[in-house]
Short mmCIF file of C-alpha atoms in Angstrom, two decimals:
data_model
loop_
_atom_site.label_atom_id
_atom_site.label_comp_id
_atom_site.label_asym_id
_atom_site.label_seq_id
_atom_site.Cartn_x
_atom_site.Cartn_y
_atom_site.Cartn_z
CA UNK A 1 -167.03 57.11 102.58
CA UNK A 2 -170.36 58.28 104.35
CA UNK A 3 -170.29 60.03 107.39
CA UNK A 4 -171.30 58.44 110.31
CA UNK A 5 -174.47 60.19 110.56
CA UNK A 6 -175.87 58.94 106.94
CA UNK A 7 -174.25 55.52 106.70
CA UNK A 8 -177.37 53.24 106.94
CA UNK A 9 -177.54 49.44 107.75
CA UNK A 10 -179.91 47.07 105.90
CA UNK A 11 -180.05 43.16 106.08
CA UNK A 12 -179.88 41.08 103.15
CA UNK A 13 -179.97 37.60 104.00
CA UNK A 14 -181.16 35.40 106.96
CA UNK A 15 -180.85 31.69 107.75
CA UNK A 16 -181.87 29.89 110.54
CA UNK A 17 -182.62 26.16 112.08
CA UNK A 18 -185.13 26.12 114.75
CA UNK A 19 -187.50 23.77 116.59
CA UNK A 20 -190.08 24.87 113.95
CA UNK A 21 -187.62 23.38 110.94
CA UNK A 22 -184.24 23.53 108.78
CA UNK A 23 -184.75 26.92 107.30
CA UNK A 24 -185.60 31.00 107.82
CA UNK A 25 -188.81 29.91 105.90
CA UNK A 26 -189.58 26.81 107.90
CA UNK A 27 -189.69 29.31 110.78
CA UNK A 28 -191.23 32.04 109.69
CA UNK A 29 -194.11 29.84 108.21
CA UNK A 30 -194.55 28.08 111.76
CA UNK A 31 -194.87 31.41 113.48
CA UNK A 32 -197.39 32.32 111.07
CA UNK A 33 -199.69 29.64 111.71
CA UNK A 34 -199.36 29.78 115.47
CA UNK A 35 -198.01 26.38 115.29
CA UNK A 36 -195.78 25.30 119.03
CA UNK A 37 -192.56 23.37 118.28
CA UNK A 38 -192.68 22.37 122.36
CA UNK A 39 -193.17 19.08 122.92
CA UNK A 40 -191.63 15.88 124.95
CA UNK A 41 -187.62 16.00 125.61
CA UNK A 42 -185.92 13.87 124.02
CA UNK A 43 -182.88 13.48 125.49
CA UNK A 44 -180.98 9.79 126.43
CA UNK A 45 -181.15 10.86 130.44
CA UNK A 46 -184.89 11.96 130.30
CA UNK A 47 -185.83 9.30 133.13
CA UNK A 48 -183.01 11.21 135.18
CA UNK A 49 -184.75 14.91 135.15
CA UNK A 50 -187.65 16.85 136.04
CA UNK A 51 -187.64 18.91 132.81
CA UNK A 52 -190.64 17.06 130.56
CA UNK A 53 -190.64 19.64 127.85
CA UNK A 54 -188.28 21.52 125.55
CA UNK A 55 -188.48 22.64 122.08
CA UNK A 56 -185.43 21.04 119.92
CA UNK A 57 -184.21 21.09 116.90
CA UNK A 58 -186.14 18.28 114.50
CA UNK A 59 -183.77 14.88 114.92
CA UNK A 60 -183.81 14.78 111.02
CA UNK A 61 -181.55 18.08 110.81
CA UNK A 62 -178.41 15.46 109.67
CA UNK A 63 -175.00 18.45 109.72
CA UNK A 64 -173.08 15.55 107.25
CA UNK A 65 -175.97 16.80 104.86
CA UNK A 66 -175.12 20.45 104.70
CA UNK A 67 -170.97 20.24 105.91
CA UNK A 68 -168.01 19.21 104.74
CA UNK A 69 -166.51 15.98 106.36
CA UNK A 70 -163.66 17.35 107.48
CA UNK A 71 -164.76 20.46 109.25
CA UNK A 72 -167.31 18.42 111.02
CA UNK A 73 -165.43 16.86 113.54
CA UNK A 74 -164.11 20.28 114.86
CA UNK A 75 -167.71 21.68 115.58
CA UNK A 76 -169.66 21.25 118.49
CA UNK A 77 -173.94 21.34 117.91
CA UNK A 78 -173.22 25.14 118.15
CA UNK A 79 -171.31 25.36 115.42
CA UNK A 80 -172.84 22.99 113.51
CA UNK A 81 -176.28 24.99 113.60
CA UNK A 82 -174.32 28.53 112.92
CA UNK A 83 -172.68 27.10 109.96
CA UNK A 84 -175.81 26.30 108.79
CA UNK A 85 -177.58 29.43 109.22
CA UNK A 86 -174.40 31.14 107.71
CA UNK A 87 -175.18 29.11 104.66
CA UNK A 88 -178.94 30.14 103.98
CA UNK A 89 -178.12 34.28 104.60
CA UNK A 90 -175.51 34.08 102.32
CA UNK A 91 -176.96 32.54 99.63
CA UNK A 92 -179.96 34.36 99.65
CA UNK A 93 -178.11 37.62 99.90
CA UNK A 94 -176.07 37.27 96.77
CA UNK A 95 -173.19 38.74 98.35
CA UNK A 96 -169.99 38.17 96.63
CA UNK A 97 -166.99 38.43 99.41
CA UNK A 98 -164.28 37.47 96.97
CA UNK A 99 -165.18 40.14 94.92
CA UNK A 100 -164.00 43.87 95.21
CA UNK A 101 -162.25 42.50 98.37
CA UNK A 102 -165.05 42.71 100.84
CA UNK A 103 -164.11 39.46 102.52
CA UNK A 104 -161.55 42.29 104.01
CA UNK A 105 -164.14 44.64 105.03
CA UNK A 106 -166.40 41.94 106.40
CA UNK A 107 -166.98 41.00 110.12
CA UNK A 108 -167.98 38.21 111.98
CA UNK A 109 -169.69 38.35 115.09
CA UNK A 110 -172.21 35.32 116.46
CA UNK A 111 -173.97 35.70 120.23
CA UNK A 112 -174.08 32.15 122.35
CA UNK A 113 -174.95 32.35 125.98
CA UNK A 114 -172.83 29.37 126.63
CA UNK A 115 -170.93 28.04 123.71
CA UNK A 116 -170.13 24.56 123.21
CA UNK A 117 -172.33 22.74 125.86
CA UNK A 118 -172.96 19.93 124.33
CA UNK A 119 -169.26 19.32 124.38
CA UNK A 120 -168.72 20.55 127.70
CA UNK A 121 -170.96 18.04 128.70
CA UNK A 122 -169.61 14.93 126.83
CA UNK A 123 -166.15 15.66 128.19
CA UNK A 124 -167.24 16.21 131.61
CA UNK A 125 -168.82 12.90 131.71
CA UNK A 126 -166.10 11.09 130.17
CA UNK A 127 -163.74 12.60 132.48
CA UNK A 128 -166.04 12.32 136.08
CA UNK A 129 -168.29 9.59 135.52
CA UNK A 130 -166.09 7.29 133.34
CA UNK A 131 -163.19 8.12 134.87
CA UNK A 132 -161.42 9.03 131.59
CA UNK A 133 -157.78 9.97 131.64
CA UNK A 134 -157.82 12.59 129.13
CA UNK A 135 -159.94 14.76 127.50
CA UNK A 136 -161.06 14.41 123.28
CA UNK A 137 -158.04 16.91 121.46
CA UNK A 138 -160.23 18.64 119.70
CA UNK A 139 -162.17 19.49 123.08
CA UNK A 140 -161.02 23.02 123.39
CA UNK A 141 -161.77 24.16 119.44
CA UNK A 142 -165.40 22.76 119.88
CA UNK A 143 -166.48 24.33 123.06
CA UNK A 144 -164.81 27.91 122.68
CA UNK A 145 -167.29 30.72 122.66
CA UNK A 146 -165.68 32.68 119.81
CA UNK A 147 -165.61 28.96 117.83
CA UNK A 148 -169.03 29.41 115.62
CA UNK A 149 -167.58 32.77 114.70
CA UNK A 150 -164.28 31.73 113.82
CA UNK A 151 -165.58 28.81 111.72
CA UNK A 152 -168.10 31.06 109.82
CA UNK A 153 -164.86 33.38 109.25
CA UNK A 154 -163.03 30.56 107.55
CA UNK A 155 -165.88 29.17 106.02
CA UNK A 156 -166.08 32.38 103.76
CA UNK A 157 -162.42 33.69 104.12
CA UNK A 158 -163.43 36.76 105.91
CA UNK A 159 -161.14 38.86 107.41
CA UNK A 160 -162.61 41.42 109.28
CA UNK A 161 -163.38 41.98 113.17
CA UNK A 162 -164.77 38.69 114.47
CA UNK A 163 -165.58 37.54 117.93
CA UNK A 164 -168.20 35.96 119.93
CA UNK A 165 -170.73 38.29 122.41
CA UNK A 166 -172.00 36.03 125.34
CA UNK A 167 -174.72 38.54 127.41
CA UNK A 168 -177.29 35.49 127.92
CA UNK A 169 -180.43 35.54 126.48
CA UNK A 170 -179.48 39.17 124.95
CA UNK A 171 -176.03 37.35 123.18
CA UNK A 172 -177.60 37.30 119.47
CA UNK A 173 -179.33 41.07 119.64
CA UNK A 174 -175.69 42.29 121.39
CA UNK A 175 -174.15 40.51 118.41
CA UNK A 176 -176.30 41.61 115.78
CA UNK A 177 -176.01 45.45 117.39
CA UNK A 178 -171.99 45.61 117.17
CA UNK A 179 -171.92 43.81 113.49
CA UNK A 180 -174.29 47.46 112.51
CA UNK A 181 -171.90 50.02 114.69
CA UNK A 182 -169.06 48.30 112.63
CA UNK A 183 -170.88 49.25 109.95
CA UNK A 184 -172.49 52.36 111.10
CA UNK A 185 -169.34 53.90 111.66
CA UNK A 186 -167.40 52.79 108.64
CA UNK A 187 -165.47 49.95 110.14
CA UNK A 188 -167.00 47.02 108.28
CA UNK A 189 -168.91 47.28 104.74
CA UNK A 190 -170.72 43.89 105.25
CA UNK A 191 -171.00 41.80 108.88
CA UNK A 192 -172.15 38.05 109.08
CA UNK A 193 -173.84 38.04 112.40
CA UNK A 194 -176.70 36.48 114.62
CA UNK A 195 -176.73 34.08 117.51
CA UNK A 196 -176.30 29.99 118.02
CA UNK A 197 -177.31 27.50 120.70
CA UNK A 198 -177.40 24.20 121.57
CA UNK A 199 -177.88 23.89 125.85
CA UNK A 200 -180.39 20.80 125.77
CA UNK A 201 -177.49 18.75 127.91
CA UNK A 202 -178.62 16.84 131.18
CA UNK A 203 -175.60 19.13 133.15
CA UNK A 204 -177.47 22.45 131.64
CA UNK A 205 -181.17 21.08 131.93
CA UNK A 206 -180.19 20.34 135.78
CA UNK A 207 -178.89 23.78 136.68
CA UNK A 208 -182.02 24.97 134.92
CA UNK A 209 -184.24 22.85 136.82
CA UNK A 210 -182.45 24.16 140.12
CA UNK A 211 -183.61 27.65 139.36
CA UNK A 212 -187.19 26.66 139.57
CA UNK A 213 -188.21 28.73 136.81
CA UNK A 214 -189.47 26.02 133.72
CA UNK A 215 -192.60 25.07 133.09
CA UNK A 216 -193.72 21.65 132.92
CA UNK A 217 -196.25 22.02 129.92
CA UNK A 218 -195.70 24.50 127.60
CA UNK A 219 -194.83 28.20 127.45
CA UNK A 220 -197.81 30.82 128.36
CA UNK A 221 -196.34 34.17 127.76
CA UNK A 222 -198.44 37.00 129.25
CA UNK A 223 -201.31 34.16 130.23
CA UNK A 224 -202.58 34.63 133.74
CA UNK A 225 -201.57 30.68 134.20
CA UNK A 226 -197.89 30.70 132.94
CA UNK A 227 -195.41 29.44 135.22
CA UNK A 228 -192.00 29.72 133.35
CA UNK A 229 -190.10 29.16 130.38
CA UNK A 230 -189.69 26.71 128.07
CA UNK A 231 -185.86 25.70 126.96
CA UNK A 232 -185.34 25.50 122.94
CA UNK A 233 -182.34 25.49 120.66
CA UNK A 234 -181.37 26.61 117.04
CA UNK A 235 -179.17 29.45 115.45
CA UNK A 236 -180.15 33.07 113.31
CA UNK A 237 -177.70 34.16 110.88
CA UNK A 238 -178.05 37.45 108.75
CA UNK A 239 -175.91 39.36 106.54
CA UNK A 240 -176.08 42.89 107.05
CA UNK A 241 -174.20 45.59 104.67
CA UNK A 242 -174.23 49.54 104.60
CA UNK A 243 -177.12 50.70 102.14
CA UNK A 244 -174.96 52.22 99.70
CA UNK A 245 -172.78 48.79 99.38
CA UNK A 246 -176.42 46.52 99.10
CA UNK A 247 -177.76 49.28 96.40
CA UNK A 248 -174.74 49.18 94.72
CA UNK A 249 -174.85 45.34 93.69
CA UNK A 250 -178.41 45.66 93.32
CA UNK A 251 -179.14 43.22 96.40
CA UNK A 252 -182.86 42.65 97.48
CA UNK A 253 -183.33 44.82 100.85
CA UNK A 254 -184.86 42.53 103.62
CA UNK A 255 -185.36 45.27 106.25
CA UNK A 256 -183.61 48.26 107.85
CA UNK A 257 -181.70 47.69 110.64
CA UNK A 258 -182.54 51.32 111.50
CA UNK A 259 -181.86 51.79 115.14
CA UNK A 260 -180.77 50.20 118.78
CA UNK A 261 -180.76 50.04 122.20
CA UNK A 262 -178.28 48.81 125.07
CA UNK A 263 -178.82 49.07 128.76
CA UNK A 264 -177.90 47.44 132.12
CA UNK A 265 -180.07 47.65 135.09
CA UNK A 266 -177.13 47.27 137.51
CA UNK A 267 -179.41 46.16 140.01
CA UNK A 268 -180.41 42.73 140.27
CA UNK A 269 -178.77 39.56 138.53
CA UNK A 270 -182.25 37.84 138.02
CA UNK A 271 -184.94 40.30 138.90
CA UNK A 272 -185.60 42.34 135.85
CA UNK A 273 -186.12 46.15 135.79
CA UNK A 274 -188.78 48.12 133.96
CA UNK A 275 -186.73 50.90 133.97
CA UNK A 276 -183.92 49.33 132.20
CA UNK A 277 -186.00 47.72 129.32
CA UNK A 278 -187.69 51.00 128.96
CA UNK A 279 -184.30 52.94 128.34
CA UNK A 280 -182.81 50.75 126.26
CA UNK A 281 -186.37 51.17 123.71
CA UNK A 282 -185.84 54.37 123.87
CA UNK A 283 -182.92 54.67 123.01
CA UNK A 284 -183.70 52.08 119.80
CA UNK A 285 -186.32 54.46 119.07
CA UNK A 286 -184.39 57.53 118.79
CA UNK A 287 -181.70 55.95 116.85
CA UNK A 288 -183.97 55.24 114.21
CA UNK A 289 -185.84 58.33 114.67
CA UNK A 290 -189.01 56.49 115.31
CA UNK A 291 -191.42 58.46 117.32
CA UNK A 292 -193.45 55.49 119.54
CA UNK A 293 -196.88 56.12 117.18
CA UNK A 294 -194.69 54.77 113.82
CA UNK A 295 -194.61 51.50 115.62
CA UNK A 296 -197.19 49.11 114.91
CA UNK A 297 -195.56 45.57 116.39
CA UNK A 298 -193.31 44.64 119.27
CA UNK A 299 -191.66 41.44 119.44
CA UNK A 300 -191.30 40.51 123.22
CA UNK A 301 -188.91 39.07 125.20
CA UNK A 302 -192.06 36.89 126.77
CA UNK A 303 -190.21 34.66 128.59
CA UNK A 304 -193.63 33.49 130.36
CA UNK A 305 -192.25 33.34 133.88
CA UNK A 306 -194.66 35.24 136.68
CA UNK A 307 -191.49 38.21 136.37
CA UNK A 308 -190.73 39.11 133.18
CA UNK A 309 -193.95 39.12 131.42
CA UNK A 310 -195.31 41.74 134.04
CA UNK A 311 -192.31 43.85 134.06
CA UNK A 312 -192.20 43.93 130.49
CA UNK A 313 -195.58 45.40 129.78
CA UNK A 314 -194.66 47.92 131.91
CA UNK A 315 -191.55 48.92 130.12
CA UNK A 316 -193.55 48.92 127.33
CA UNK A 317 -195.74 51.50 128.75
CA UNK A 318 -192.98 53.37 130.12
CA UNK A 319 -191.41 53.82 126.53
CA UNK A 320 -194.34 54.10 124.72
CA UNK A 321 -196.89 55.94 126.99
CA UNK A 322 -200.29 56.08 125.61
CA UNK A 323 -198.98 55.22 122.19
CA UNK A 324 -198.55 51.26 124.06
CA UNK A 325 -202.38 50.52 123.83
CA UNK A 326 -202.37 50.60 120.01
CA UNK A 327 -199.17 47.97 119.75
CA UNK A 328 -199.54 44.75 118.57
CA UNK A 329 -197.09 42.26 121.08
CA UNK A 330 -196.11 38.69 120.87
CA UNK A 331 -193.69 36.42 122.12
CA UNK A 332 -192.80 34.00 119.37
CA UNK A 333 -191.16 32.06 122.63
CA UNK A 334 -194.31 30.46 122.90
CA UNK A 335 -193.75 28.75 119.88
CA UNK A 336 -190.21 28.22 119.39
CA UNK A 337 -188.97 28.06 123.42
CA UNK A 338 -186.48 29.96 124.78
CA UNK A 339 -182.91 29.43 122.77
CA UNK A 340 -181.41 31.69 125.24
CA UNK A 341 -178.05 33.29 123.63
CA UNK A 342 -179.78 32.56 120.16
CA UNK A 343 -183.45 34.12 120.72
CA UNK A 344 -183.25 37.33 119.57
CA UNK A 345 -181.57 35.92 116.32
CA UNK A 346 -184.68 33.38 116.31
CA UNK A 347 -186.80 36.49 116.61
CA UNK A 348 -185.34 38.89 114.11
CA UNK A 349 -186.59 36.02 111.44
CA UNK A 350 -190.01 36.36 113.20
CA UNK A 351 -189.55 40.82 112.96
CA UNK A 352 -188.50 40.40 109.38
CA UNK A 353 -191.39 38.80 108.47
CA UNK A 354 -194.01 40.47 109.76
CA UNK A 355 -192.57 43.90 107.83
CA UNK A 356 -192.21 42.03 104.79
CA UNK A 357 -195.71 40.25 105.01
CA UNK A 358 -197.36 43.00 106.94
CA UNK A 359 -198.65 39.49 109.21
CA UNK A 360 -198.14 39.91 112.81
CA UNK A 361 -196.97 36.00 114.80
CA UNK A 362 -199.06 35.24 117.59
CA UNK A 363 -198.65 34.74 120.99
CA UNK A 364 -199.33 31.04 121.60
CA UNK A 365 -201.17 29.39 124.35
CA UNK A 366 -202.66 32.66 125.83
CA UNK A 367 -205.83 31.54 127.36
CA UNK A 368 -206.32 33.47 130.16
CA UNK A 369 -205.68 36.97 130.92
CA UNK A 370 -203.75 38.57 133.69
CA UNK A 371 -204.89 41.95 134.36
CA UNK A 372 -201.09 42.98 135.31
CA UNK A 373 -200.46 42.13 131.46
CA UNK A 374 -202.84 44.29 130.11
CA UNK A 375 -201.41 44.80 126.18
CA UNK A 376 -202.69 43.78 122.87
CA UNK A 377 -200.34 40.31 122.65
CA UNK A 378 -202.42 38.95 119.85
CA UNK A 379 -203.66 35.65 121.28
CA UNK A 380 -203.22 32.54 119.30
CA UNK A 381 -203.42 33.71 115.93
CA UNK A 382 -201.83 35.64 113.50
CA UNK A 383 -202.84 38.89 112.12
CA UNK A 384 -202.48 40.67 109.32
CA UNK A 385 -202.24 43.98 109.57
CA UNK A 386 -199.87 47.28 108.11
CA UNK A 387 -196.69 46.77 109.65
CA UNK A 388 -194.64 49.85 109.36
CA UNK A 389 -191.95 49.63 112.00
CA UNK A 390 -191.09 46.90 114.68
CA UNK A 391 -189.02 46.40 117.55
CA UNK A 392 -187.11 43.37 119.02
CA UNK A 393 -186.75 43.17 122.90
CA UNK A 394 -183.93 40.84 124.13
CA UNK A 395 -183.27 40.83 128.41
CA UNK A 396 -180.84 38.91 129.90
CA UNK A 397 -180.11 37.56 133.28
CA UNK A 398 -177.69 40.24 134.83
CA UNK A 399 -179.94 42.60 133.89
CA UNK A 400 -178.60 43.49 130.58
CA UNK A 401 -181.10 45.24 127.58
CA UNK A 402 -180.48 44.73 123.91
CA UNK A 403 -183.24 46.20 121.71
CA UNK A 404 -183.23 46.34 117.69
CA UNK A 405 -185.46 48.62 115.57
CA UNK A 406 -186.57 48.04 112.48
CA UNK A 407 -187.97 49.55 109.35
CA UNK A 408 -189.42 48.43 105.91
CA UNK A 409 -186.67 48.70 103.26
CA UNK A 410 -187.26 51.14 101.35
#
């Protein structure tokens, strides 16, 4: 077996369901084209909330379609939209877990930043509002955290480590970062891993609103008129191997999974640090042994609120140093809203394919500049340019840094 300081980590399949379609294409080809899946919330209490805007999931996604009938009553919209992914990055990696008995050497870790809300929600209404006296059986299955892993475990008999990472809006890059030290350090020869959410419920969409922190148009990342986030849902699932197991079945390389970075700010529980970001880029960077000038693109957390998108760019510059004025940044938020525990997953589709199609995503909706935001965030459109190396930023609430580096397959 490799040593730990050799043993490589590649991706080999990705699915995903987003705002922007059913499908890693569908979202990939949206991003391209700059085109915003925010629109009008649709949602049966509407009337009852402030929140005017979110980017969902299009109502023709039907899970009967794409699951069997009797796993479907055990899933919450979580599940159902991790199952899903799981499906597509299988397929398209080829990977054969019955075979040579890697279903025993295979893990399973999914992020969510709150599990099975949608199901939380139901049963909480039932139970408070219609004064229900008990609760649906299968409420408990549904709304676990750990329940899209578990079901993607069964799904495709795999045996290995699998669990659920819930670090907020960093859940999916946490997730996808322990599925490659698995790897990485011998572990695992394969991991099924991303992130999943579904949090478009009236209780969630209130608490949100009580933060004060959504916009009420669209999201502006880095624009000197944003004024906060936009809420979205969907799910990213990959399949990620060691090198020598993907070269060894002859599997088509997506991208190298090459290096990453973890921090905590231990600081604030809201107010994010510079500092913090910074370190954990670093430390992607050195991983992969990436000096900052073999980075061409940054995919940004870009959350569009007044605070991140400030203290971002200076991370950036704090990592990067003069190197950061020749980076391409965008935040693909502005397109496909904030999934929170299932962004960076969302993203990685969005990293992916600008290495692969050497085409950088846009940000959207950046019409103004802010001269504290003083990066190249490619406004609008897309850009095609040599894409060598990227990185992924995912911050969280709590102050928690989750950072993946990537590298053309090669």
């Amino acid at each position: 077996m490799p040593t730990v300081s050799t043993r490589r980590v590649v991706i080999t399949g990705m699915g995903a369901i987003s705002p922007l379609g059913v499908g890693a294409a569908a979202l990939w080809q949206g991003l391209r084209e700059g085109r915003s899946a925010i629109g009008p919330l649709q949602h049966p209490d509407a009337g009852r909330l402030r929140v005017k805007v979110a980017a969902q999931v299009p109502a023709s996604f039907d899970p009967a379609a794409h699951i069997d009938e009797r796993t479907l009553p055990l899933l919450d919209r979580t599940s159902e939209f991790a199952l899903h992914a799981a499906r597509e990055a299988v397929a398209q990696s080829g990977v054969d877990f019955a075979g040579d008995g890697l279903g025993a050497r295979t893990a399973v870790i999914v992020g969510t930043g709150v599990g099975g809300e949608t199901t939380q929600d139901e049963q909480s209404r039932r139970l408070y509002g219609e004064n229900a006296q008990r609760a649906h059986p299968l409420t408990i299955v549904r709304l676990m955290t750990n329940a899209s892993a578990s079901q993607i475990s069964i799904a495709y008999s795999l045996h290995g480590p699998t669990y659920a990472v819930a670090s907020a809006c960093a859940s999916a890059n946490h997730a996808i970062i322990q599925a490659a030290q698995l790897i990485r350090y011998g572990l695992a020869d394969a991991a099924v891993t991303g992130g999943t959410e579904a949090c478009l419920t009236y209780g969630a969409l209130k608490a949100w609103e009580a933060m004060r922190v959504l916009a009420d148009d669209t999201c502006r990342p880095f624009s000197a008129n944003r004024h906060g986030l936009v809420l979205g849902e969907g799910a990213g699932i990959f399949v990620l191997e060691s090198l020598e197991h993907a070269q060894a079945r002859g599997a088509t390389i997506l991208a190298e999974l090459a290096g990453t970075g973890m921090s905590a700010d231990a600081s604030d529980i809201v107010m994010p640090s510079a500092e913090g970001a910074a370190a954990a880029m670093r430390q992607a960077l050195d991983e992969a042994e990436l000096n900052p000038g073999d980075v061409d693109y940054i995919n940004a957390h870009g959350t569009g609120t007044p605070a991140n998108d400030v203290t971002e760019t200076r991370a950036i510059r704090l990592a990067f140093g003069a190197q950061a004025d020749r980076l391409a940044v965008s935040s693909t938020k502005s397109m496909h809203g904030h999934a929170l525990g299932a962004s960076g997953a969302l993203e990685l589709v969005a990293a992916i394919g600008a290495l692969r199609d050497s085409v950088v995503p846009p940000t959207a909706n950046l019409d103004q500049v802010d001269p504290a935001c003083d990066l190249d965030y490619v406004p609008n459109v897309a850009r095609e340019m040599p894409v060598r190396a990227v990185l992924s930023n995912s911050f969280a609430f709590g102050g928690l840094n989750a950072v993946l580096a990537l590298k053309r397959a090669s």
